[in-house]
mmCIF file of C-alpha atoms in Angstrom:
data_model
loop_
_atom_site.group_PDB
_atom_site.id
_atom_site.type_symbol
_atom_site.label_atom_id
_atom_site.label_comp_id
_atom_site.label_asym_id
_atom_site.label_seq_id
_atom_site.Cartn_x
_atom_site.Cartn_y
_atom_site.Cartn_z
ATOM 1 C CA MET P 1 155.899 1.265 125.750
ATOM 2 C CA THR P 2 157.636 -1.306 127.966
ATOM 3 C CA ASN P 3 161.316 -2.142 128.389
ATOM 4 C CA ILE P 4 162.222 0.833 126.243
ATOM 5 C CA ARG P 5 165.475 2.708 126.839
ATOM 6 C CA ILE P 6 165.729 6.250 125.463
ATOM 7 C CA LEU P 7 168.717 8.593 125.277
ATOM 8 C CA PHE P 8 168.004 12.329 125.051
ATOM 9 C CA ILE P 9 170.861 14.480 123.726
ATOM 10 C CA HIS P 10 170.789 18.261 124.124
ATOM 11 C CA HIS P 11 173.565 20.837 123.623
ATOM 12 C CA GLY P 12 171.690 23.733 125.221
ATOM 13 C CA ALA P 13 172.115 25.814 128.352
ATOM 14 C CA LEU P 14 170.032 25.584 131.534
ATOM 15 C CA GLY P 15 166.900 27.377 130.304
ATOM 16 C CA ASP P 16 166.831 25.449 127.033
ATOM 17 C CA ILE P 17 166.978 22.085 128.778
ATOM 18 C CA VAL P 18 164.644 22.896 131.698
ATOM 19 C CA SER P 19 162.094 23.850 129.029
ATOM 20 C CA THR P 20 162.207 20.230 127.850
ATOM 21 C CA PHE P 21 161.583 18.778 131.329
ATOM 22 C CA PRO P 22 157.776 18.522 130.930
ATOM 23 C CA ALA P 23 158.209 16.546 127.707
ATOM 24 C CA LEU P 24 160.813 14.288 129.316
ATOM 25 C CA LEU P 25 158.604 13.629 132.340
ATOM 26 C CA ARG P 26 155.759 12.622 130.047
ATOM 27 C CA LEU P 27 158.108 10.414 128.050
ATOM 28 C CA LYS P 28 159.375 8.830 131.260
ATOM 29 C CA LYS P 29 155.908 7.426 131.955
ATOM 30 C CA ASP P 30 156.112 5.285 128.830
ATOM 31 C CA CYS P 31 159.679 4.000 128.903
ATOM 32 C CA ASP P 32 161.707 1.773 131.177
ATOM 33 C CA HIS P 33 164.786 4.005 131.327
ATOM 34 C CA ILE P 34 165.576 7.511 130.108
ATOM 35 C CA ALA P 35 169.032 9.063 130.140
ATOM 36 C CA ILE P 36 170.308 12.478 129.110
ATOM 37 C CA LEU P 37 173.568 13.450 127.424
ATOM 38 C CA CYS P 38 174.197 17.147 128.085
ATOM 39 C CA GLN P 39 176.387 19.467 130.149
ATOM 40 C CA SER P 40 177.288 17.486 133.268
ATOM 41 C CA SER P 41 175.934 20.067 135.734
ATOM 42 C CA ILE P 42 172.548 20.128 133.997
ATOM 43 C CA GLY P 43 172.484 16.351 133.706
ATOM 44 C CA ARG P 44 173.032 15.948 137.453
ATOM 45 C CA LEU P 45 170.236 18.457 138.050
ATOM 46 C CA ALA P 46 167.839 16.526 135.794
ATOM 47 C CA ALA P 47 168.639 13.314 137.649
ATOM 48 C CA GLN P 48 168.206 14.974 141.060
ATOM 49 C CA LEU P 49 164.776 16.252 140.034
ATOM 50 C CA GLU P 50 163.924 12.742 138.791
ATOM 51 C CA VAL P 51 163.319 13.971 135.258
ATOM 52 C CA VAL P 52 165.743 11.325 133.976
ATOM 53 C CA ASP P 53 167.151 8.111 135.381
ATOM 54 C CA HIS P 54 170.768 8.729 134.412
ATOM 55 C CA SER P 55 172.990 11.406 132.891
ATOM 56 C CA PHE P 56 176.121 11.387 130.750
ATOM 57 C CA PRO P 57 178.547 14.372 130.591
ATOM 58 C CA LEU P 58 178.639 15.853 127.109
ATOM 59 C CA GLU P 59 181.996 17.523 127.781
ATOM 60 C CA ALA P 60 183.736 14.229 128.698
ATOM 61 C CA ALA P 61 186.642 13.294 126.442
ATOM 62 C CA ALA P 62 185.015 10.055 125.294
ATOM 63 C CA PHE P 63 181.828 11.784 124.138
ATOM 64 C CA SER P 64 183.800 14.523 122.377
ATOM 65 C CA THR P 65 184.818 11.842 119.868
ATOM 66 C CA LEU P 66 181.258 11.992 118.519
ATOM 67 C CA TYR P 67 182.474 15.060 116.626
ATOM 68 C CA SER P 68 185.465 13.268 115.121
ATOM 69 C CA ASN P 69 186.004 10.586 112.516
ATOM 70 C CA HIS P 70 186.827 7.987 115.160
ATOM 71 C CA VAL P 71 184.127 7.574 117.796
ATOM 72 C CA ASP P 72 185.274 5.928 121.025
ATOM 73 C CA PRO P 73 184.157 2.254 121.013
ATOM 74 C CA ALA P 74 182.805 2.609 124.569
ATOM 75 C CA VAL P 75 180.595 5.501 123.399
ATOM 76 C CA LYS P 76 179.313 3.371 120.528
ATOM 77 C CA ASP P 77 178.391 0.644 123.011
ATOM 78 C CA ILE P 78 176.524 3.152 125.167
ATOM 79 C CA LEU P 79 174.584 4.493 122.187
ATOM 80 C CA ARG P 80 173.667 0.994 120.982
ATOM 81 C CA SER P 81 172.290 0.124 124.429
ATOM 82 C CA PHE P 82 169.340 2.482 123.782
ATOM 83 C CA HIS P 83 166.325 1.665 121.641
ATOM 84 C CA LYS P 84 165.720 5.291 120.640
ATOM 85 C CA ILE P 85 167.860 8.419 120.576
ATOM 86 C CA ILE P 86 166.351 11.899 120.567
ATOM 87 C CA LEU P 87 168.799 14.536 119.373
ATOM 88 C CA VAL P 88 168.094 18.227 119.996
ATOM 89 C CA SER P 89 170.820 19.952 118.047
ATOM 90 C CA ARG P 90 171.710 22.093 115.055
ATOM 91 C CA PHE P 91 174.726 19.901 114.247
ATOM 92 C CA ARG P 92 173.784 17.859 111.199
ATOM 93 C CA SER P 93 177.143 16.125 111.304
ATOM 94 C CA LEU P 94 176.284 14.670 114.737
ATOM 95 C CA GLU P 95 172.953 13.455 113.393
ATOM 96 C CA LYS P 96 174.766 11.623 110.584
ATOM 97 C CA THR P 97 177.235 10.107 113.053
ATOM 98 C CA LEU P 98 174.439 8.796 115.256
ATOM 99 C CA PHE P 99 172.630 7.313 112.244
ATOM 100 C CA SER P 100 175.807 5.540 111.203
ATOM 101 C CA ILE P 101 176.144 3.959 114.661
ATOM 102 C CA VAL P 102 172.593 3.059 115.686
ATOM 103 C CA GLY P 103 170.523 3.110 112.526
ATOM 104 C CA ASN P 104 167.077 4.591 112.003
ATOM 105 C CA GLU P 105 165.918 5.083 115.591
ATOM 106 C CA VAL P 106 167.392 8.586 115.795
ATOM 107 C CA HIS P 107 164.837 11.383 116.030
ATOM 108 C CA SER P 108 166.327 14.799 115.288
ATOM 109 C CA ILE P 109 164.704 17.995 116.585
ATOM 110 C CA GLN P 110 165.753 21.587 115.996
ATOM 111 C CA PRO P 111 166.426 23.314 119.357
ATOM 112 C CA TRP P 112 163.989 26.155 118.706
ATOM 113 C CA PRO P 113 160.836 26.649 116.640
ATOM 114 C CA SER P 114 161.275 28.258 113.248
ATOM 115 C CA LYS P 115 161.171 32.059 113.070
ATOM 116 C CA ASP P 116 157.714 32.058 111.481
ATOM 117 C CA GLN P 117 156.203 30.068 114.375
ATOM 118 C CA LYS P 118 154.781 31.617 117.550
ATOM 119 C CA ILE P 119 155.004 28.516 119.705
ATOM 120 C CA HIS P 120 156.532 28.082 123.134
ATOM 121 C CA ILE P 121 159.770 26.093 123.279
ATOM 122 C CA THR P 122 158.156 23.474 125.554
ATOM 123 C CA GLN P 123 155.248 23.037 123.151
ATOM 124 C CA HIS P 124 157.719 22.838 120.270
ATOM 125 C CA ILE P 125 159.527 19.889 121.884
ATOM 126 C CA LEU P 126 156.272 18.166 122.851
ATOM 127 C CA SER P 127 154.901 18.541 119.335
ATOM 128 C CA LYS P 128 157.939 16.727 117.946
ATOM 129 C CA PHE P 129 157.592 13.926 120.509
ATOM 130 C CA ILE P 130 153.997 13.508 119.383
ATOM 131 C CA LYS P 131 155.009 13.660 115.717
ATOM 132 C CA TYR P 132 157.510 10.838 116.259
ATOM 133 C CA LYS P 133 154.848 8.819 118.146
ATOM 134 C CA LEU P 134 156.920 8.593 121.310
ATOM 135 C CA PHE P 135 153.834 8.705 123.558
ATOM 136 C CA GLU P 136 151.059 6.239 124.241
ATOM 137 C CA PRO P 137 148.208 6.916 123.617
ATOM 138 C CA GLN P 138 149.149 8.753 120.471
ATOM 139 C CA ASN P 139 146.052 10.971 120.548
ATOM 140 C CA GLU P 140 147.223 12.776 123.709
ATOM 141 C CA ASP P 141 147.482 16.521 123.066
ATOM 142 C CA ILE P 142 149.985 19.106 124.280
ATOM 143 C CA ASP P 143 147.622 20.944 126.633
ATOM 144 C CA SER P 144 146.687 17.808 128.546
ATOM 145 C CA VAL P 145 150.339 16.851 128.951
ATOM 146 C CA LEU P 146 151.278 20.283 130.258
ATOM 147 C CA SER P 147 148.326 20.611 132.628
ATOM 148 C CA SER P 148 149.205 17.370 134.385
ATOM 149 C CA ILE P 149 152.917 18.177 134.793
ATOM 150 C CA LEU P 150 153.328 21.928 135.200
ATOM 151 C CA HIS P 151 150.929 22.297 138.119
ATOM 152 C CA THR P 152 153.031 20.086 140.379
ATOM 153 C CA ASP P 153 154.609 21.796 143.391
ATOM 154 C CA ARG P 154 158.052 20.230 143.789
ATOM 155 C CA ARG P 155 159.097 22.296 146.814
ATOM 156 C CA ASP P 156 159.864 20.889 150.239
ATOM 157 C CA CYS P 157 156.739 20.420 152.311
ATOM 158 C CA HIS P 158 158.228 22.769 154.947
ATOM 159 C CA TYR P 159 159.213 25.576 152.573
ATOM 160 C CA ASP P 160 159.266 29.090 154.024
ATOM 161 C CA PRO P 161 156.521 31.265 152.447
ATOM 162 C CA VAL P 162 158.206 34.551 153.429
ATOM 163 C CA LYS P 163 161.554 33.626 151.872
ATOM 164 C CA ILE P 164 161.704 35.256 148.442
ATOM 165 C CA PHE P 165 164.646 34.536 146.159
ATOM 166 C CA ILE P 166 165.968 37.264 143.880
ATOM 167 C CA HIS P 167 168.260 36.417 140.970
ATOM 168 C CA PRO P 168 169.665 39.555 139.265
ATOM 169 C CA GLY P 169 171.717 37.680 136.667
ATOM 170 C CA SER P 170 171.175 36.018 133.310
ATOM 171 C CA GLY P 171 173.064 34.112 130.650
ATOM 172 C CA SER P 172 173.238 37.348 128.644
ATOM 173 C CA ARG P 173 173.906 40.869 129.927
ATOM 174 C CA LYS P 174 171.473 42.076 127.280
ATOM 175 C CA LYS P 175 168.634 40.444 129.230
ATOM 176 C CA CYS P 176 169.551 41.856 132.654
ATOM 177 C CA TRP P 177 167.370 44.436 134.386
ATOM 178 C CA PRO P 178 169.546 46.903 136.368
ATOM 179 C CA VAL P 179 170.700 45.436 139.670
ATOM 180 C CA SER P 180 169.675 48.655 141.437
ATOM 181 C CA ASN P 181 166.051 47.782 140.650
ATOM 182 C CA PHE P 182 166.424 44.348 142.258
ATOM 183 C CA ILE P 183 167.889 46.027 145.348
ATOM 184 C CA GLU P 184 164.858 48.322 145.512
ATOM 185 C CA ILE P 185 162.632 45.250 145.179
ATOM 186 C CA ALA P 186 164.446 43.606 148.113
ATOM 187 C CA LEU P 187 164.058 46.683 150.305
ATOM 188 C CA SER P 188 160.339 46.817 149.573
ATOM 189 C CA LEU P 189 159.867 43.106 150.237
ATOM 190 C CA ASP P 190 161.715 43.421 153.546
ATOM 191 C CA ALA P 191 159.544 46.361 154.569
ATOM 192 C CA ASN P 192 156.461 44.244 153.849
ATOM 193 C CA GLY P 193 157.476 41.312 156.044
ATOM 194 C CA ARG P 194 159.141 39.160 153.416
ATOM 195 C CA ARG P 195 162.716 37.915 153.654
ATOM 196 C CA PRO P 196 164.512 38.580 150.371
ATOM 197 C CA GLU P 197 167.526 36.384 149.617
ATOM 198 C CA PHE P 198 169.755 37.005 146.607
ATOM 199 C CA VAL P 199 171.031 34.101 144.516
ATOM 200 C CA LEU P 200 174.213 34.443 142.465
ATOM 201 C CA GLY P 201 175.750 31.936 140.082
ATOM 202 C CA PRO P 202 179.427 31.450 139.142
ATOM 203 C CA ALA P 203 179.268 34.140 136.429
ATOM 204 C CA GLU P 204 177.717 36.700 138.788
ATOM 205 C CA HIS P 205 180.292 36.931 141.569
ATOM 206 C CA ASP P 206 180.968 40.536 140.477
ATOM 207 C CA LEU P 207 177.602 41.443 142.028
ATOM 208 C CA LEU P 208 178.616 40.067 145.421
ATOM 209 C CA LYS P 209 180.404 43.261 146.520
ATOM 210 C CA ILE P 210 177.533 45.432 145.293
ATOM 211 C CA LEU P 211 174.946 43.458 147.220
ATOM 212 C CA SER P 212 177.064 43.123 150.365
ATOM 213 C CA ARG P 213 177.113 46.923 150.668
ATOM 214 C CA GLN P 214 173.327 47.141 150.809
ATOM 215 C CA ASN P 215 171.615 47.621 154.140
ATOM 216 C CA ILE P 216 168.757 45.144 153.796
ATOM 217 C CA PRO P 217 168.260 43.937 157.388
ATOM 218 C CA ASN P 218 166.971 40.386 156.830
ATOM 219 C CA SER P 219 168.539 39.647 153.462
ATOM 220 C CA LYS P 220 171.118 37.001 152.570
ATOM 221 C CA VAL P 221 173.292 36.506 149.520
ATOM 222 C CA HIS P 222 173.792 32.920 148.320
ATOM 223 C CA SER P 223 176.771 32.403 146.027
ATOM 224 C CA ILE P 224 176.194 29.006 144.422
ATOM 225 C CA ASP P 225 178.368 27.047 142.015
ATOM 226 C CA LYS P 226 176.349 23.835 141.577
ATOM 227 C CA LEU P 227 172.901 23.578 140.001
ATOM 228 C CA THR P 228 171.989 20.734 142.345
ATOM 229 C CA GLU P 229 172.640 23.048 145.316
ATOM 230 C CA LEU P 230 170.584 25.757 143.640
ATOM 231 C CA ALA P 231 167.619 23.423 143.176
ATOM 232 C CA PHE P 232 167.859 22.305 146.819
ATOM 233 C CA LEU P 233 167.793 25.963 147.900
ATOM 234 C CA LEU P 234 164.919 26.974 145.613
ATOM 235 C CA LYS P 235 162.770 24.177 147.039
ATOM 236 C CA THR P 236 162.812 25.994 150.393
ATOM 237 C CA GLY P 237 161.421 29.310 149.133
ATOM 238 C CA GLY P 238 158.052 30.987 148.900
ATOM 239 C CA GLY P 239 158.651 32.948 145.702
ATOM 240 C CA PHE P 240 161.145 34.055 143.076
ATOM 241 C CA ILE P 241 161.910 37.242 141.120
ATOM 242 C CA GLY P 242 164.483 37.296 138.324
ATOM 243 C CA ASN P 243 165.383 38.053 134.744
ATOM 244 C CA ASP P 244 164.700 36.044 131.605
ATOM 245 C CA SER P 245 167.166 33.336 132.586
ATOM 246 C CA GLY P 246 167.652 29.621 133.098
ATOM 247 C CA VAL P 247 167.294 30.075 136.858
ATOM 248 C CA SER P 248 163.831 31.570 136.346
ATOM 249 C CA HIS P 249 162.903 28.505 134.284
ATOM 250 C CA LEU P 250 164.154 26.244 137.070
ATOM 251 C CA SER P 251 162.245 28.193 139.731
ATOM 252 C CA ALA P 252 158.995 27.942 137.773
ATOM 253 C CA PHE P 253 159.469 24.225 137.136
ATOM 254 C CA ILE P 254 160.084 23.540 140.826
ATOM 255 C CA GLY P 255 156.817 25.303 141.578
ATOM 256 C CA LEU P 256 157.693 28.649 143.134
ATOM 257 C CA PRO P 257 155.458 31.591 142.239
ATOM 258 C CA THR P 258 157.827 33.179 139.726
ATOM 259 C CA VAL P 259 158.078 36.686 138.291
ATOM 260 C CA ALA P 260 160.386 37.075 135.290
ATOM 261 C CA VAL P 261 161.473 40.414 133.824
ATOM 262 C CA PHE P 262 161.600 40.203 130.014
ATOM 263 C CA GLY P 263 163.250 42.687 127.683
ATOM 264 C CA PRO P 264 164.524 41.908 124.160
ATOM 265 C CA SER P 265 163.420 38.230 124.005
ATOM 266 C CA ASP P 266 159.940 36.905 123.284
ATOM 267 C CA PRO P 267 157.966 35.490 126.246
ATOM 268 C CA GLU P 268 155.610 33.701 123.859
ATOM 269 C CA ILE P 269 158.564 31.438 123.095
ATOM 270 C CA TRP P 270 160.674 31.668 126.256
ATOM 271 C CA LYS P 271 158.320 32.284 129.167
ATOM 272 C CA PRO P 272 159.174 30.006 132.131
ATOM 273 C CA MET P 273 156.539 27.299 132.523
ATOM 274 C CA GLY P 274 155.136 26.434 135.936
ATOM 275 C CA ARG P 275 152.272 26.627 138.424
ATOM 276 C CA THR P 276 152.288 30.413 138.826
ATOM 277 C CA VAL P 277 154.356 32.549 136.461
ATOM 278 C CA LYS P 278 154.066 36.265 135.804
ATOM 279 C CA ILE P 279 155.919 38.048 133.017
ATOM 280 C CA VAL P 280 156.717 41.754 133.212
ATOM 281 C CA ARG P 281 157.515 43.296 129.861
ATOM 282 C CA PRO P 282 156.570 46.671 128.334
ATOM 283 C CA ASP P 283 154.820 46.979 125.016
ATOM 284 C CA VAL P 284 157.480 48.520 122.785
ATOM 285 C CA ALA P 285 157.476 48.419 119.004
ATOM 286 C CA CYS P 286 161.092 47.279 118.647
ATOM 287 C CA SER P 287 160.801 44.205 120.880
ATOM 288 C CA PRO P 288 161.291 41.266 120.764
ATOM 289 C CA CYS P 289 164.567 41.496 118.893
ATOM 290 C CA PHE P 290 166.851 39.035 120.701
ATOM 291 C CA GLU P 291 165.812 35.964 118.692
ATOM 292 C CA ILE P 292 166.494 37.563 115.330
ATOM 293 C CA GLY P 293 169.952 38.733 116.376
ATOM 294 C CA LYS P 294 169.244 42.399 115.679
ATOM 295 C CA ILE P 295 169.314 44.383 118.904
ATOM 296 C CA ALA P 296 167.583 47.606 117.930
ATOM 297 C CA CYS P 297 169.092 49.886 120.596
ATOM 298 C CA GLU P 298 172.044 50.246 122.954
ATOM 299 C CA GLU P 299 169.917 51.605 125.800
ATOM 300 C CA PHE P 300 167.536 48.645 125.997
ATOM 301 C CA GLU P 301 164.419 50.741 126.289
ATOM 302 C CA CYS P 302 162.341 47.596 126.829
ATOM 303 C CA LEU P 303 164.114 46.903 130.131
ATOM 304 C CA ASN P 304 164.510 50.516 131.218
ATOM 305 C CA ARG P 305 160.766 51.104 130.930
ATOM 306 C CA ILE P 306 160.069 48.481 133.608
ATOM 307 C CA SER P 307 159.890 49.897 137.121
ATOM 308 C CA PRO P 308 160.232 48.109 140.476
ATOM 309 C CA LYS P 309 156.562 48.967 141.089
ATOM 310 C CA ASP P 310 155.614 47.017 137.959
ATOM 311 C CA VAL P 311 157.483 43.953 139.166
ATOM 312 C CA LEU P 312 156.174 44.181 142.718
ATOM 313 C CA ALA P 313 152.613 44.452 141.398
ATOM 314 C CA ALA P 314 153.147 41.264 139.413
ATOM 315 C CA PHE P 315 154.654 39.538 142.459
ATOM 316 C CA TYR P 316 151.776 40.399 144.784
ATOM 317 C CA SER P 317 149.239 39.292 142.178
ATOM 318 C CA ALA P 318 150.909 35.904 141.635
#
């Protein structure tokens, strides 16, 4: 494709949208300009990583009119400036609104694969791009697309191999391994000549006091509010250990050897995609249960059965 402008709209959180980055990078090869309409912080991140050329803030007042009966004329002009619009959303009303403004070049995709499919979220998005013939050549398959994009190391050329980032948070408390285990991981890494550095997001400031009380000689705690700052920091590291979270997805995409602790969600669908990714998750009969909305226990046996030794073994084998 030449001189093609594409707008990609996604309502999801960090992990959902980072999972689409490989598909967007492949799409970018075939179009003149690609923009994203999503949460502003994620949009700025996508632009910084050169996944898209431009971003629009979904939470801006003008774009909120897409969910009303009177869409802002400036928003209509923006939408009509694109040849194709890809909508990843469950909101059928938004799909109808877009059709009414720009016509038939709106391609709607469900955010996640159906419950009867065992397909990774990245493959799900790619399969829809192929279905809608958004790539040239059209006979390109998913595996070839992923192999050429996911093995790229996007870190700084002078990254520090002994600096290991640890992220003990997640978008859901139900997916968080106990912070005491991450502290034990940090102590072990420090004893083995690594330099563990904790990373906390805006929703995890409650962990700051807990971590500041720990006597880990060479450790730091980074409290970060902006995703662009987080990406800049991750590019300097030699490895990453975290939960099933958007930050783990970002780490893997950037190219750090990444270990992700999984509990109630399904890694076949949500595993971070990257050069070197290890998943630690016990084999329990009741898991995964997060996707179906039926958490089978209050104790989260799936997470409690994972030991720091299990995670360290995965890290040293990465």
